[in-house]
mmCIF file of C-alpha atoms in Angstrom:
data_model
loop_
_atom_site.group_PDB
_atom_site.id
_atom_site.type_symbol
_atom_site.label_atom_id
_atom_site.label_comp_id
_atom_site.label_asym_id
_atom_site.label_seq_id
_atom_site.Cartn_x
_atom_site.Cartn_y
_atom_site.Cartn_z
ATOM 1 C CA UNK A 226 -73.197 184.633 -7.061
ATOM 2 C CA UNK A 227 -72.261 187.937 -8.614
ATOM 3 C CA UNK A 228 -69.038 188.248 -10.535
ATOM 4 C CA UNK A 229 -66.223 189.989 -8.633
ATOM 5 C CA UNK A 230 -64.612 192.873 -10.444
ATOM 6 C CA UNK A 231 -60.855 192.892 -10.284
ATOM 7 C CA UNK A 232 -58.559 195.620 -11.330
ATOM 8 C CA UNK A 233 -55.778 193.228 -12.216
ATOM 9 C CA UNK A 234 -56.025 194.165 -15.896
ATOM 10 C CA UNK A 235 -55.420 197.860 -15.159
ATOM 11 C CA UNK A 236 -51.780 197.511 -14.053
ATOM 12 C CA UNK A 237 -50.422 197.880 -17.623
ATOM 13 C CA UNK A 238 -52.405 201.108 -17.928
ATOM 14 C CA UNK A 239 -50.901 202.408 -14.627
ATOM 15 C CA UNK A 240 -47.370 201.627 -15.852
ATOM 16 C CA UNK A 241 -48.081 203.347 -19.151
ATOM 17 C CA UNK A 242 -49.352 206.469 -17.324
ATOM 18 C CA UNK A 243 -46.266 206.486 -15.107
ATOM 19 C CA UNK A 244 -43.996 206.130 -18.130
ATOM 20 C CA UNK A 245 -45.803 208.924 -19.957
ATOM 21 C CA UNK A 246 -45.462 211.207 -16.907
ATOM 22 C CA UNK A 247 -41.722 210.446 -16.772
ATOM 23 C CA UNK A 248 -41.398 211.139 -20.486
ATOM 24 C CA UNK A 249 -43.184 214.504 -20.135
ATOM 25 C CA UNK A 250 -40.981 215.464 -17.133
ATOM 26 C CA UNK A 251 -37.792 214.548 -19.015
ATOM 27 C CA UNK A 252 -38.933 216.585 -22.025
ATOM 28 C CA UNK A 253 -39.709 219.545 -19.795
ATOM 29 C CA UNK A 254 -36.248 219.340 -18.202
ATOM 30 C CA UNK A 255 -34.617 219.069 -21.606
ATOM 31 C CA UNK A 256 -36.508 222.057 -23.065
ATOM 32 C CA UNK A 257 -35.776 224.392 -20.124
ATOM 33 C CA UNK A 258 -33.231 227.100 -20.914
ATOM 34 C CA UNK A 259 -29.795 226.369 -19.511
ATOM 35 C CA UNK A 260 -28.424 228.769 -16.882
ATOM 36 C CA UNK A 261 -26.294 231.507 -18.355
ATOM 37 C CA UNK A 262 -22.756 230.213 -18.012
ATOM 38 C CA UNK A 263 -21.239 233.358 -19.475
ATOM 39 C CA UNK A 264 -22.808 235.396 -16.660
ATOM 40 C CA UNK A 265 -21.459 233.037 -14.016
ATOM 41 C CA UNK A 266 -17.979 233.165 -15.495
ATOM 42 C CA UNK A 267 -18.020 236.960 -15.847
ATOM 43 C CA UNK A 268 -18.382 237.532 -12.087
ATOM 44 C CA UNK A 269 -15.070 238.597 -10.576
ATOM 45 C CA UNK A 270 -13.645 236.453 -7.848
ATOM 46 C CA UNK A 271 -13.359 237.737 -4.322
ATOM 47 C CA UNK A 272 -9.978 239.291 -3.592
ATOM 48 C CA UNK A 273 -7.640 237.322 -1.390
ATOM 49 C CA UNK A 274 -8.023 239.405 1.765
ATOM 50 C CA UNK A 275 -7.235 238.171 5.251
ATOM 51 C CA UNK A 276 -10.461 238.970 7.092
ATOM 52 C CA UNK A 277 -10.789 238.788 10.844
ATOM 53 C CA UNK A 278 -12.067 235.807 12.734
ATOM 54 C CA UNK A 279 -15.692 237.026 12.829
ATOM 55 C CA UNK A 280 -15.716 238.748 9.430
ATOM 56 C CA UNK A 281 -16.509 237.517 5.956
ATOM 57 C CA UNK A 282 -16.329 238.901 2.442
ATOM 58 C CA UNK A 283 -19.406 239.090 0.287
ATOM 59 C CA UNK A 284 -19.624 240.470 -3.203
ATOM 60 C CA UNK A 285 -21.830 243.463 -3.784
ATOM 61 C CA UNK A 286 -24.722 242.612 -6.067
ATOM 62 C CA UNK A 287 -26.608 245.283 -7.986
ATOM 63 C CA UNK A 288 -30.204 245.795 -6.885
ATOM 64 C CA UNK A 289 -32.959 247.680 -8.601
ATOM 65 C CA UNK A 290 -34.331 250.276 -6.208
ATOM 66 C CA UNK A 291 -37.264 252.483 -7.034
ATOM 67 C CA UNK A 292 -36.338 255.763 -5.350
ATOM 68 C CA UNK A 293 -39.302 257.773 -6.544
ATOM 69 C CA UNK A 294 -42.276 255.748 -5.305
ATOM 70 C CA UNK A 295 -43.778 256.102 -1.874
ATOM 71 C CA UNK A 296 -44.968 253.111 0.055
ATOM 72 C CA UNK A 297 -47.467 252.872 2.857
ATOM 73 C CA UNK A 298 -46.636 250.639 5.765
ATOM 74 C CA UNK A 299 -44.628 250.267 8.906
ATOM 75 C CA UNK A 300 -40.885 249.893 9.043
ATOM 76 C CA UNK A 301 -39.354 247.814 11.797
ATOM 77 C CA UNK A 302 -35.786 246.870 12.568
ATOM 78 C CA UNK A 303 -34.527 243.463 11.612
ATOM 79 C CA UNK A 304 -33.026 243.016 15.030
ATOM 80 C CA UNK A 305 -32.464 245.229 18.064
ATOM 81 C CA UNK A 306 -29.026 246.637 18.866
ATOM 82 C CA UNK A 307 -28.273 246.026 22.548
ATOM 83 C CA UNK A 308 -26.555 248.850 24.418
ATOM 84 C CA UNK A 309 -24.946 247.688 27.657
ATOM 85 C CA UNK A 310 -22.390 248.763 30.202
ATOM 86 C CA UNK A 311 -19.542 246.419 31.170
ATOM 87 C CA UNK A 312 -20.423 243.480 33.356
ATOM 88 C CA UNK A 313 -19.972 244.333 37.023
ATOM 89 C CA UNK A 314 -20.464 248.096 36.638
ATOM 90 C CA UNK A 315 -22.843 248.969 39.486
ATOM 91 C CA UNK A 316 -23.160 252.753 39.257
ATOM 92 C CA UNK A 317 -26.339 254.775 39.871
ATOM 93 C CA UNK A 318 -28.077 256.455 36.942
ATOM 94 C CA UNK A 319 -28.060 260.264 37.097
ATOM 95 C CA UNK A 320 -30.259 261.011 34.092
ATOM 96 C CA UNK A 321 -32.143 259.129 31.375
ATOM 97 C CA UNK A 322 -32.023 261.382 28.311
ATOM 98 C CA UNK A 323 -34.429 259.506 25.995
ATOM 99 C CA UNK A 324 -37.508 257.456 26.834
ATOM 100 C CA UNK A 325 -38.814 254.395 24.971
ATOM 101 C CA UNK A 326 -40.256 255.254 21.569
ATOM 102 C CA UNK A 327 -38.108 258.336 20.939
ATOM 103 C CA UNK A 328 -35.935 258.648 17.834
ATOM 104 C CA UNK A 329 -32.198 259.027 18.413
ATOM 105 C CA UNK A 330 -29.245 259.717 16.149
ATOM 106 C CA UNK A 331 -25.909 257.907 16.326
ATOM 107 C CA UNK A 332 -23.884 259.322 19.225
ATOM 108 C CA UNK A 333 -26.840 260.793 21.158
ATOM 109 C CA UNK A 334 -26.473 260.336 24.916
ATOM 110 C CA UNK A 335 -29.014 257.829 26.233
ATOM 111 C CA UNK A 336 -28.092 257.549 29.923
ATOM 112 C CA UNK A 337 -25.672 259.412 32.220
ATOM 113 C CA UNK A 338 -24.126 257.551 35.177
ATOM 114 C CA UNK A 339 -22.752 258.922 38.474
ATOM 115 C CA UNK A 340 -19.098 259.770 37.664
ATOM 116 C CA UNK A 341 -17.906 260.630 41.242
ATOM 117 C CA UNK A 342 -18.563 257.045 42.347
ATOM 118 C CA UNK A 343 -16.264 255.748 39.593
ATOM 119 C CA UNK A 344 -13.600 258.345 40.454
ATOM 120 C CA UNK A 345 -13.744 257.271 44.128
ATOM 121 C CA UNK A 346 -13.380 253.596 43.124
ATOM 122 C CA UNK A 347 -10.317 254.478 41.012
ATOM 123 C CA UNK A 348 -8.764 256.416 43.912
ATOM 124 C CA UNK A 349 -9.379 253.531 46.354
ATOM 125 C CA UNK A 350 -7.901 250.954 43.951
ATOM 126 C CA UNK A 351 -4.863 253.183 43.369
ATOM 127 C CA UNK A 352 -4.381 253.603 47.144
ATOM 128 C CA UNK A 353 -4.491 249.810 47.608
ATOM 129 C CA UNK A 354 -2.092 249.291 44.710
ATOM 130 C CA UNK A 355 -4.579 247.082 42.848
ATOM 131 C CA UNK A 356 -3.735 247.862 39.216
ATOM 132 C CA UNK A 357 -6.236 245.354 37.768
ATOM 133 C CA UNK A 358 -9.229 246.982 39.505
ATOM 134 C CA UNK A 359 -7.894 250.450 38.716
ATOM 135 C CA UNK A 360 -7.708 249.612 35.002
ATOM 136 C CA UNK A 361 -11.193 248.096 35.120
ATOM 137 C CA UNK A 362 -12.643 251.208 36.813
ATOM 138 C CA UNK A 363 -10.858 253.469 34.300
ATOM 139 C CA UNK A 364 -12.616 251.463 31.577
ATOM 140 C CA UNK A 365 -15.935 252.380 33.197
ATOM 141 C CA UNK A 366 -15.202 256.067 32.489
ATOM 142 C CA UNK A 367 -15.942 255.401 28.805
ATOM 143 C CA UNK A 368 -19.500 254.464 29.787
ATOM 144 C CA UNK A 369 -20.309 257.463 32.039
ATOM 145 C CA UNK A 370 -22.370 258.754 29.122
ATOM 146 C CA UNK A 371 -23.935 255.757 27.379
ATOM 147 C CA UNK A 372 -24.403 256.729 23.712
ATOM 148 C CA UNK A 373 -26.529 255.349 20.885
ATOM 149 C CA UNK A 374 -24.447 253.127 18.567
ATOM 150 C CA UNK A 375 -26.660 253.912 15.535
ATOM 151 C CA UNK A 376 -29.736 255.849 14.438
ATOM 152 C CA UNK A 377 -32.965 254.311 15.627
ATOM 153 C CA UNK A 378 -35.778 254.211 18.143
ATOM 154 C CA UNK A 379 -35.244 253.555 21.856
ATOM 155 C CA UNK A 380 -36.951 250.251 22.665
ATOM 156 C CA UNK A 381 -36.689 249.602 26.396
#
């Protein structure tokens, strides 16, 4: 019968290797430079400003921007900006001023709606004495010309 090799004698070597790895890691942590505490303390605190419910205050951090180099590539928006009319506004479109893919500036008219239909709805609500509907229809007048909220490209 052949002798069976056991690795029972290697466990002290495994513990020694584990201890050496822990010693090297502790030395590496100890030799690392400490974070600059003077820099952290020099940052001014945020002013005590009462922001709105959906607003927050964030400090401005300096960034290095290379303004003189040109870069090749494609720029895309981080997220689309939805442009919508109020819910319940069922008015026909008179003219679409910009198609998908066109560049627009802030305030450019995107779509024009049929204003006489809104004026008729206001007159009917006023005749009935329904002030809630009249106020709602008057709010629609702001959206007769749907404008771009920012510079960008028309998506859909």
